Short mmCIF file of C-alpha atoms in Angstrom, two decimals:
data_model
loop_
_atom_site.label_atom_id
_atom_site.label_comp_id
_atom_site.label_asym_id
_atom_site.label_seq_id
_atom_site.Cartn_x
_atom_site.Cartn_y
_atom_site.Cartn_z
CA UNK A 1366 28.94 -28.11 -0.26
CA UNK A 1367 25.84 -26.53 -2.50
CA UNK A 1368 25.01 -23.57 -2.60
CA UNK A 1369 21.89 -20.66 -3.53
CA UNK A 1370 21.14 -17.26 -4.31
CA UNK A 1371 18.42 -15.54 -2.32
CA UNK A 1372 16.72 -13.17 -4.19
CA UNK A 1373 14.50 -10.68 -1.78
CA UNK A 1374 12.37 -8.58 -3.75
CA UNK A 1375 10.04 -6.05 -2.28
CA UNK A 1376 9.01 -4.84 0.98
CA UNK A 1377 8.10 -8.30 2.33
CA UNK A 1378 10.39 -9.83 0.44
CA UNK A 1379 13.11 -8.18 2.02
CA UNK A 1380 11.68 -7.92 6.06
CA UNK A 1381 11.51 -11.87 5.59
CA UNK A 1382 15.05 -12.09 4.32
CA UNK A 1383 16.40 -9.81 7.29
CA UNK A 1384 14.83 -12.18 9.50
CA UNK A 1385 16.19 -15.35 7.53
CA UNK A 1386 20.08 -14.16 7.51
CA UNK A 1387 19.46 -12.85 11.48
CA UNK A 1388 18.32 -16.50 11.80
CA UNK A 1389 20.79 -18.58 9.38
CA UNK A 1390 24.12 -16.12 11.04
CA UNK A 1391 23.30 -16.88 14.31
CA UNK A 1392 23.64 -20.81 13.11
CA UNK A 1393 27.19 -20.30 11.63
CA UNK A 1394 29.00 -17.07 10.22
CA UNK A 1395 29.71 -17.34 6.34
CA UNK A 1396 29.78 -15.53 3.82
CA UNK A 1397 26.03 -14.39 2.75
CA UNK A 1398 24.66 -14.37 -1.41
CA UNK A 1399 22.11 -12.31 -1.58
CA UNK A 1400 20.52 -9.06 -4.08
CA UNK A 1401 17.56 -7.45 -2.31
CA UNK A 1402 15.97 -5.40 -4.62
CA UNK A 1403 13.12 -2.93 -3.86
CA UNK A 1404 11.71 0.62 -5.32
CA UNK A 1405 11.31 2.29 -2.04
CA UNK A 1406 14.23 2.77 -0.55
CA UNK A 1407 12.94 2.11 2.90
CA UNK A 1408 13.27 -1.10 3.58
CA UNK A 1409 16.68 -1.72 2.53
CA UNK A 1410 17.57 0.89 4.20
CA UNK A 1411 16.78 0.05 7.32
CA UNK A 1412 18.67 -3.34 6.84
CA UNK A 1413 21.89 -1.17 6.10
CA UNK A 1414 21.27 0.30 9.29
CA UNK A 1415 20.21 -2.03 11.84
CA UNK A 1416 22.15 -5.08 12.88
CA UNK A 1417 22.93 -6.58 9.92
CA UNK A 1418 25.13 -3.77 8.47
CA UNK A 1419 28.05 -5.64 8.01
CA UNK A 1420 26.36 -8.45 6.28
CA UNK A 1421 25.34 -6.94 2.90
CA UNK A 1422 27.42 -4.15 0.89
CA UNK A 1423 25.91 -1.67 -2.05
CA UNK A 1424 27.13 -4.02 -4.26
CA UNK A 1425 24.42 -6.48 -3.46
CA UNK A 1426 21.94 -3.71 -3.69
CA UNK A 1427 18.91 -2.30 -5.80
CA UNK A 1428 16.83 0.89 -4.69
CA UNK A 1429 14.72 3.36 -6.49
CA UNK A 1430 12.72 5.84 -5.02
CA UNK A 1431 9.38 5.31 -6.39
CA UNK A 1432 8.40 2.42 -5.78
CA UNK A 1433 5.67 0.67 -7.60
CA UNK A 1434 2.54 2.14 -6.18
CA UNK A 1435 1.00 -1.07 -5.92
CA UNK A 1436 1.16 -1.76 -9.36
CA UNK A 1437 2.01 -5.30 -11.23
CA UNK A 1438 2.24 -3.46 -14.27
CA UNK A 1439 5.13 -0.71 -13.29
CA UNK A 1440 7.24 -3.40 -11.29
CA UNK A 1441 7.08 -6.09 -14.00
CA UNK A 1442 6.65 -3.74 -17.02
CA UNK A 1443 8.53 -0.30 -16.14
CA UNK A 1444 11.24 -1.35 -13.40
CA UNK A 1445 11.82 -4.68 -15.13
CA UNK A 1446 13.06 -3.31 -18.27
CA UNK A 1447 14.78 -0.40 -16.27
CA UNK A 1448 17.00 -2.55 -14.02
CA UNK A 1449 17.17 -6.21 -15.33
CA UNK A 1450 20.88 -5.23 -17.09
CA UNK A 1451 21.61 -3.91 -13.23
CA UNK A 1452 19.64 -7.08 -11.60
CA UNK A 1453 21.57 -9.30 -13.81
CA UNK A 1454 25.12 -7.99 -13.39
CA UNK A 1455 24.42 -8.41 -9.68
CA UNK A 1456 22.86 -12.30 -9.73
CA UNK A 1457 26.03 -12.87 -12.18
CA UNK A 1458 28.34 -11.76 -9.51
CA UNK A 1459 26.78 -13.36 -6.56
CA UNK A 1460 26.45 -16.54 -8.82
CA UNK A 1461 30.25 -16.49 -9.29
CA UNK A 1462 30.84 -16.77 -6.05
CA UNK A 1463 29.17 -20.03 -5.77
CA UNK A 1464 31.55 -23.52 -6.19
CA UNK A 1465 28.56 -25.37 -6.84
CA UNK A 1466 25.01 -23.17 -7.77
CA UNK A 1467 22.38 -24.84 -7.01
CA UNK A 1468 19.47 -23.63 -6.37
CA UNK A 1469 17.90 -19.17 -6.84
CA UNK A 1470 15.73 -18.45 -4.02
CA UNK A 1471 13.29 -15.72 -4.60
CA UNK A 1472 11.03 -14.16 -1.87
CA UNK A 1473 8.02 -11.86 -2.48
CA UNK A 1474 5.03 -10.61 -1.62
CA UNK A 1475 2.41 -11.19 -4.43
CA UNK A 1476 0.14 -8.04 -3.49
CA UNK A 1477 2.20 -5.24 -3.85
CA UNK A 1478 4.19 -3.91 -7.15
CA UNK A 1479 7.12 -4.17 -6.62
CA UNK A 1480 6.84 -7.85 -5.21
CA UNK A 1481 4.43 -9.08 -7.76
CA UNK A 1482 5.57 -7.36 -10.53
CA UNK A 1483 9.55 -7.23 -10.17
CA UNK A 1484 9.60 -10.45 -8.31
CA UNK A 1485 7.93 -12.39 -11.25
CA UNK A 1486 9.70 -10.21 -14.12
CA UNK A 1487 13.14 -12.15 -12.05
CA UNK A 1488 12.10 -15.78 -12.65
CA UNK A 1489 12.04 -15.35 -16.33
CA UNK A 1490 15.02 -13.40 -16.39
CA UNK A 1491 16.75 -16.65 -13.91
CA UNK A 1492 15.52 -18.82 -16.38
CA UNK A 1493 17.06 -17.43 -19.72
CA UNK A 1494 20.66 -16.31 -17.92
CA UNK A 1495 20.43 -19.83 -15.31
CA UNK A 1496 18.95 -22.62 -17.31
CA UNK A 1497 20.04 -25.12 -15.43
CA UNK A 1498 19.74 -23.78 -11.65
CA UNK A 1499 16.54 -24.01 -9.97
CA UNK A 1500 14.00 -21.09 -9.01
CA UNK A 1501 12.04 -22.16 -5.86
CA UNK A 1502 10.22 -19.33 -4.54
CA UNK A 1503 8.83 -18.13 -1.10
CA UNK A 1504 5.38 -16.58 -1.89
CA UNK A 1505 2.86 -14.17 0.73
CA UNK A 1506 -0.12 -14.14 -0.39
CA UNK A 1507 -2.65 -11.36 0.31
CA UNK A 1508 -5.29 -12.11 2.68
CA UNK A 1509 -9.16 -11.56 1.88
CA UNK A 1510 -8.73 -8.48 4.17
CA UNK A 1511 -5.63 -6.78 2.60
CA UNK A 1512 -5.38 -3.28 2.31
CA UNK A 1513 -4.37 -2.49 -1.14
CA UNK A 1514 -7.35 -2.85 -3.25
CA UNK A 1515 -5.56 -4.11 -6.26
CA UNK A 1516 -4.00 -6.62 -4.52
CA UNK A 1517 -6.33 -9.18 -6.58
CA UNK A 1518 -4.62 -7.93 -9.82
CA UNK A 1519 -1.44 -8.33 -8.50
CA UNK A 1520 -1.69 -11.22 -7.29
CA UNK A 1521 -3.51 -12.67 -10.27
CA UNK A 1522 -1.06 -11.13 -12.95
CA UNK A 1523 2.03 -12.87 -10.90
CA UNK A 1524 0.53 -16.63 -10.58
CA UNK A 1525 1.01 -16.66 -14.65
CA UNK A 1526 4.17 -15.97 -14.07
CA UNK A 1527 4.88 -18.33 -11.44
CA UNK A 1528 3.04 -21.26 -13.06
CA UNK A 1529 5.04 -20.39 -16.41
CA UNK A 1530 8.75 -19.66 -14.83
CA UNK A 1531 9.04 -21.86 -11.55
CA UNK A 1532 10.33 -24.91 -10.49
CA UNK A 1533 8.67 -24.99 -7.06
CA UNK A 1534 6.18 -21.78 -5.03
CA UNK A 1535 5.53 -22.17 -1.35
CA UNK A 1536 2.85 -20.28 -0.79
CA UNK A 1537 2.26 -18.67 2.33
CA UNK A 1538 -1.20 -17.40 3.47
CA UNK A 1539 -0.72 -13.69 5.75
CA UNK A 1540 -4.16 -14.67 7.53
CA UNK A 1541 -2.69 -18.18 8.55
CA UNK A 1542 1.12 -16.61 9.84
CA UNK A 1543 -1.54 -13.88 11.91
CA UNK A 1544 -3.68 -16.83 12.98
CA UNK A 1545 -0.66 -18.96 14.21
CA UNK A 1546 0.85 -15.82 15.98
CA UNK A 1547 -2.37 -15.18 17.80
CA UNK A 1548 -2.75 -18.58 18.95
CA UNK A 1549 0.53 -18.49 20.25
CA UNK A 1550 -0.38 -14.88 22.42
CA UNK A 1551 -3.45 -16.37 23.33
CA UNK A 1552 -2.11 -19.68 25.07
CA UNK A 1553 1.03 -17.75 26.84
CA UNK A 1554 -1.51 -15.08 28.02
CA UNK A 1555 -4.05 -18.11 29.28
CA UNK A 1556 -0.98 -19.40 31.32
CA UNK A 1557 -1.72 -22.39 29.61
CA UNK A 1558 1.97 -22.63 28.09
CA UNK A 1559 3.37 -21.06 31.37
CA UNK A 1560 3.69 -17.36 32.13
CA UNK A 1561 7.48 -16.49 30.86
CA UNK A 1562 8.24 -16.10 27.12
CA UNK A 1563 12.31 -16.16 26.70
CA UNK A 1564 13.37 -12.14 25.71
CA UNK A 1565 15.11 -13.81 22.57
CA UNK A 1566 12.09 -15.91 21.27
CA UNK A 1567 12.96 -17.16 17.57
CA UNK A 1568 9.27 -16.18 17.11
CA UNK A 1569 8.87 -12.59 18.28
CA UNK A 1570 12.02 -11.08 17.78
CA UNK A 1571 15.30 -12.06 16.73
CA UNK A 1572 18.01 -12.47 18.85
CA UNK A 1573 17.60 -8.89 20.13
CA UNK A 1574 16.79 -7.00 16.77
CA UNK A 1575 13.20 -6.59 17.52
CA UNK A 1576 13.16 -5.72 21.71
CA UNK A 1577 9.43 -5.43 22.28
CA UNK A 1578 6.90 -8.08 20.81
CA UNK A 1579 4.98 -7.05 17.73
CA UNK A 1580 7.21 -3.78 17.76
CA UNK A 1581 5.87 -4.09 14.07
CA UNK A 1582 2.98 -6.11 13.54
CA UNK A 1583 4.82 -8.49 10.52
CA UNK A 1584 7.66 -9.02 12.43
CA UNK A 1585 6.48 -12.26 14.30
CA UNK A 1586 4.90 -13.38 10.82
CA UNK A 1587 7.87 -12.65 9.15
CA UNK A 1588 9.77 -14.85 11.36
CA UNK A 1589 7.60 -17.67 10.59
CA UNK A 1590 8.48 -17.54 6.76
CA UNK A 1591 12.18 -17.57 7.63
CA UNK A 1592 12.08 -20.80 10.21
CA UNK A 1593 10.65 -22.40 7.19
CA UNK A 1594 13.73 -21.58 4.98
CA UNK A 1595 16.26 -22.00 7.29
CA UNK A 1596 14.65 -25.66 7.31
CA UNK A 1597 14.82 -25.85 3.80
CA UNK A 1598 18.27 -24.72 3.54
CA UNK A 1599 19.87 -26.76 6.36
CA UNK A 1600 20.78 -29.69 4.52
CA UNK A 1601 22.92 -27.86 2.44
CA UNK A 1602 24.22 -25.98 5.51
CA UNK A 1603 24.95 -28.71 7.61
CA UNK A 1604 26.14 -32.60 7.83
CA UNK A 1605 23.53 -35.14 8.19
CA UNK A 1606 22.30 -39.29 8.34
CA UNK A 1607 20.33 -38.05 5.50
CA UNK A 1608 20.70 -34.95 3.74
CA UNK A 1609 18.11 -34.04 1.18
CA UNK A 1610 19.35 -31.93 -1.97
CA UNK A 1611 17.13 -28.48 -2.79
CA UNK A 1612 16.85 -30.36 -6.85
CA UNK A 1613 15.48 -33.47 -4.96
CA UNK A 1614 12.19 -31.55 -4.03
CA UNK A 1615 11.54 -30.59 -6.93
CA UNK A 1616 12.07 -33.59 -8.49
CA UNK A 1617 10.20 -35.99 -5.81
CA UNK A 1618 7.72 -33.60 -5.30
CA UNK A 1619 6.67 -32.05 -8.41
CA UNK A 1620 5.49 -35.17 -11.15
CA UNK A 1621 3.39 -32.70 -13.23
CA UNK A 1622 5.45 -29.10 -14.31
CA UNK A 1623 2.43 -26.66 -13.62
CA UNK A 1624 1.72 -28.13 -10.14
CA UNK A 1625 4.70 -27.08 -8.56
CA UNK A 1626 2.90 -25.60 -5.23
CA UNK A 1627 3.96 -27.18 -1.92
CA UNK A 1628 1.90 -26.69 0.83
CA UNK A 1629 4.49 -26.41 3.84
CA UNK A 1630 3.52 -26.73 7.80
CA UNK A 1631 6.65 -26.08 10.53
CA UNK A 1632 6.31 -27.86 13.76
CA UNK A 1633 7.09 -27.12 16.86
CA UNK A 1634 5.60 -23.83 16.61
CA UNK A 1635 5.19 -23.27 20.41
CA UNK A 1636 8.79 -23.90 20.78
CA UNK A 1637 9.74 -22.19 18.08
CA UNK A 1638 8.88 -19.22 20.74
CA UNK A 1639 10.58 -20.31 22.91
CA UNK A 1640 7.70 -20.69 25.66
CA UNK A 1641 8.96 -22.58 28.68
CA UNK A 1642 6.72 -26.06 28.83
CA UNK A 1643 8.23 -29.19 28.77
CA UNK A 1644 9.28 -30.54 25.16
CA UNK A 1645 6.12 -32.03 23.04
CA UNK A 1646 6.96 -35.60 22.35
CA UNK A 1647 8.64 -36.54 19.04
CA UNK A 1648 5.54 -38.22 17.46
CA UNK A 1649 2.87 -35.67 18.93
CA UNK A 1650 5.41 -32.92 16.46
CA UNK A 1651 4.79 -35.55 13.22
CA UNK A 1652 0.98 -35.64 14.20
CA UNK A 1653 1.19 -32.02 14.04
CA UNK A 1654 2.68 -31.56 10.59
CA UNK A 1655 -0.24 -33.16 9.00
CA UNK A 1656 -2.91 -31.04 11.12
CA UNK A 1657 -4.21 -27.44 9.38
CA UNK A 1658 -3.53 -25.74 12.56
CA UNK A 1659 -0.02 -25.77 11.18
CA UNK A 1660 0.04 -25.22 7.66
CA UNK A 1661 1.38 -21.72 6.26
CA UNK A 1662 -1.52 -21.49 4.27
CA UNK A 1663 -4.87 -21.95 5.31
CA UNK A 1664 -5.60 -25.81 3.89
CA UNK A 1665 -6.35 -28.66 5.13
CA UNK A 1666 -4.22 -31.74 3.14
CA UNK A 1667 -5.58 -34.65 5.68
CA UNK A 1668 -8.59 -34.53 3.75
CA UNK A 1669 -7.24 -33.97 0.34
CA UNK A 1670 -5.05 -35.59 -2.02
CA UNK A 1671 -1.86 -36.25 -1.56
CA UNK A 1672 0.48 -36.19 -5.06
CA UNK A 1673 3.84 -36.51 -2.47
CA UNK A 1674 4.86 -35.76 0.57
CA UNK A 1675 8.58 -34.47 1.88
CA UNK A 1676 9.26 -34.49 5.70
CA UNK A 1677 12.47 -32.54 6.54
CA UNK A 1678 14.22 -33.13 10.15
CA UNK A 1679 16.29 -31.56 12.42
CA UNK A 1680 18.20 -32.35 15.18
CA UNK A 1681 18.65 -35.64 17.84
CA UNK A 1682 15.96 -37.58 15.61
CA UNK A 1683 16.80 -41.49 14.25
CA UNK A 1684 15.80 -42.40 10.78
CA UNK A 1685 14.03 -45.23 12.99
CA UNK A 1686 11.44 -42.18 14.46
CA UNK A 1687 10.79 -41.36 10.69
CA UNK A 1688 9.85 -44.69 9.65
CA UNK A 1689 7.63 -45.11 12.37
CA UNK A 1690 5.66 -42.03 12.65
CA UNK A 1691 5.47 -42.23 8.38
CA UNK A 1692 4.23 -45.88 8.86
CA UNK A 1693 1.35 -44.48 12.00
CA UNK A 1694 0.19 -41.43 9.81
CA UNK A 1695 -0.11 -43.31 6.62
CA UNK A 1696 -3.33 -45.00 6.84
CA UNK A 1697 -5.11 -41.20 7.56
CA UNK A 1698 -3.84 -39.41 4.38
CA UNK A 1699 -5.02 -39.92 0.78
CA UNK A 1700 -1.96 -40.45 -1.61
CA UNK A 1701 -2.95 -40.50 -5.78
CA UNK A 1702 -3.36 -43.97 -6.64
CA UNK A 1703 -0.15 -44.61 -8.33
CA UNK A 1704 1.79 -42.73 -5.63
CA UNK A 1705 0.98 -44.46 -2.60
CA UNK A 1706 4.69 -44.40 -1.26
CA UNK A 1707 5.36 -40.84 -2.34
CA UNK A 1708 7.23 -39.84 0.89
CA UNK A 1709 10.94 -38.10 0.92
CA UNK A 1710 12.51 -38.18 3.54
CA UNK A 1711 15.93 -36.01 4.95
CA UNK A 1712 17.76 -36.02 8.47
CA UNK A 1713 20.09 -32.59 9.51
CA UNK A 1714 21.84 -33.82 12.59
CA UNK A 1715 22.15 -29.84 13.55
CA UNK A 1716 19.17 -28.45 14.95
CA UNK A 1717 17.81 -24.66 15.08
CA UNK A 1718 19.24 -22.41 17.95
CA UNK A 1719 17.89 -23.05 21.36
CA UNK A 1720 15.76 -25.96 19.71
CA UNK A 1721 16.35 -29.91 20.49
CA UNK A 1722 14.59 -30.58 16.72
CA UNK A 1723 11.90 -29.46 14.35
CA UNK A 1724 10.14 -30.77 11.63
CA UNK A 1725 9.34 -28.96 8.07
CA UNK A 1726 6.97 -30.71 6.01
CA UNK A 1727 6.14 -29.77 2.47
CA UNK A 1728 3.02 -31.23 0.61
CA UNK A 1729 2.35 -31.33 -2.56
CA UNK A 1730 -1.60 -31.48 -2.24
CA UNK A 1731 -4.67 -30.04 -3.73
CA UNK A 1732 -6.04 -28.59 -0.70
CA UNK A 1733 -3.83 -25.37 -1.96
CA UNK A 1734 -6.95 -25.21 -4.30
CA UNK A 1735 -9.11 -23.06 -2.58
CA UNK A 1736 -6.65 -20.31 -2.08
CA UNK A 1737 -6.47 -20.43 -6.15
CA UNK A 1738 -10.41 -20.36 -6.33
CA UNK A 1739 -10.93 -17.73 -3.31
CA UNK A 1740 -8.10 -15.17 -5.81
CA UNK A 1741 -9.97 -15.79 -8.87
CA UNK A 1742 -12.94 -14.66 -7.20
CA UNK A 1743 -11.72 -11.97 -5.81
CA UNK A 1744 -10.00 -11.06 -9.31
CA UNK A 1745 -13.39 -11.24 -10.90
CA UNK A 1746 -15.05 -9.37 -8.70
CA UNK A 1747 -12.98 -6.54 -9.45
CA UNK A 1748 -12.28 -6.95 -12.93
CA UNK A 1749 -16.34 -6.84 -13.55
CA UNK A 1750 -16.73 -3.61 -12.74
CA UNK A 1751 -13.11 -2.57 -14.64
CA UNK A 1752 -12.96 -1.24 -11.28
CA UNK A 1753 -8.95 0.58 -11.24
CA UNK A 1754 -7.83 -1.00 -14.31
CA UNK A 1755 -7.10 2.63 -15.78
CA UNK A 1756 -3.75 2.41 -13.68
CA UNK A 1757 -2.79 -0.72 -15.56
CA UNK A 1758 -3.40 -0.13 -19.03
CA UNK A 1759 -1.90 3.01 -18.94
CA UNK A 1760 1.47 1.77 -18.87
CA UNK A 1761 2.86 0.86 -22.05
CA UNK A 1762 3.26 -2.13 -22.84
CA UNK A 1763 0.10 -3.33 -20.36
CA UNK A 1764 -2.99 -4.21 -21.98
CA UNK A 1765 -6.40 -5.86 -21.15
CA UNK A 1766 -5.60 -9.09 -22.55
CA UNK A 1767 -2.94 -9.66 -19.55
CA UNK A 1768 -5.58 -9.76 -17.53
CA UNK A 1769 -7.84 -12.37 -19.41
CA UNK A 1770 -4.32 -14.73 -20.01
CA UNK A 1771 -3.83 -14.11 -16.35
CA UNK A 1772 -7.04 -15.82 -15.19
CA UNK A 1773 -7.43 -18.43 -17.89
CA UNK A 1774 -3.72 -19.54 -16.81
CA UNK A 1775 -5.25 -19.82 -13.17
CA UNK A 1776 -8.54 -21.37 -14.68
CA UNK A 1777 -6.23 -24.15 -15.90
CA UNK A 1778 -4.32 -24.23 -12.92
CA UNK A 1779 -7.61 -25.23 -10.71
CA UNK A 1780 -9.16 -27.17 -13.35
CA UNK A 1781 -6.11 -29.94 -13.43
CA UNK A 1782 -6.08 -29.60 -9.20
CA UNK A 1783 -10.40 -30.88 -9.93
CA UNK A 1784 -9.61 -33.77 -12.14
CA UNK A 1785 -6.78 -34.92 -9.76
CA UNK A 1786 -9.68 -34.62 -6.57
CA UNK A 1787 -11.91 -36.48 -9.17
CA UNK A 1788 -10.44 -39.73 -8.70
CA UNK A 1789 -9.18 -39.36 -4.94
CA UNK A 1790 -12.19 -42.54 -4.36
CA UNK A 1791 -10.31 -44.86 -7.65
CA UNK A 1792 -8.89 -48.00 -5.89
CA UNK A 1793 -4.90 -48.02 -5.60
CA UNK A 1794 -3.05 -49.12 -8.45
CA UNK A 1795 -1.33 -52.48 -7.46
CA UNK A 1796 1.36 -52.21 -9.82
CA UNK A 1797 3.26 -55.89 -10.76
CA UNK A 1798 6.84 -56.52 -9.64
CA UNK A 1799 9.29 -56.52 -12.38
CA UNK A 1800 10.50 -60.01 -13.02
CA UNK A 1801 14.59 -60.70 -14.75
CA UNK A 1802 14.51 -62.94 -17.11
CA UNK A 1803 17.31 -65.66 -16.49
#
């Protein structure tokens, strides 16, 4: 069995990680491999005092008391140097517990200081120390109404590190998560999906961990991301007729090294909330996966260009169901001319707890470009005024060139997506089959 090490960085990363481990332990009890890092003690202490206190011990934790002050430079330059050896030691010990270490999962946010700064610092450390082990990053991007005024700076600086040192990035948009929760609440309150929500709903609580719906505003949103990771790792944890290793995702979905940002959608969302409705038809689940309403980032993949797509199914689903739905959906999807058959599929026989089936779709699609364009625009609005720049430049090792290089890196990424979009109307290449000389 292959293994992964989860690295939870910052407040957001640790809150999502808490949800993930709670859900994973309901699927099977096992020794966990995780390293919890935050430059504030609060969230990690909550984990140690909560229902997961027996899952982690102090050997897996790295905390400080001051925090990074929503400043990428403090997280990356100051705490990175200060804690590098300590973090490496804990990562090595976690890796030693693995018989076949395949992947590091880094969970972090882009808008704060520790998650963006220290989180991306760790990517380079992992690349140097474990060059053969894949680095999968779940990055939570701030919305336009983010209350951290410096979040565009932090996000742009973090993006350069993701471009250079990550193998795959799953961008998650706070606004999309909020919209999904709002839609579920609206449907429940309108009575369209039934008036009763089960008390141990996977999306609104975690088996009693959070007893009241929306006890804290981000609980339900974090649980969606935790469910994404649960589906992503299911093939490594359970048997299946068509299992998919984590490394296969990178090999099959990332044709160009820098274009490693994968748009994710999770379905069915309403039954994730355990709402008392008849199960949706299986074919509808596949249709939903390609609808913008089910994306965990604000994007519309159906009207953009696919480089490749993976469908990761759990539960009582047959290979014939997969094939039928791919053939049904293919005519409505625009695939790049040289990869018309760019599908990767997996079937894990064990469904999520309390459900008959689920589907995680991962798309390498140019629809992610508007998120990066908007991020650059928000950055430029601040940077043109040099607003709050002095907070960064007073950190040792931080220079203004760090900002210009970061925005240039992002602009180069956007240009690559532009060039791909320009090929959308090109005719499909019909390559001749190889002939074997006799």
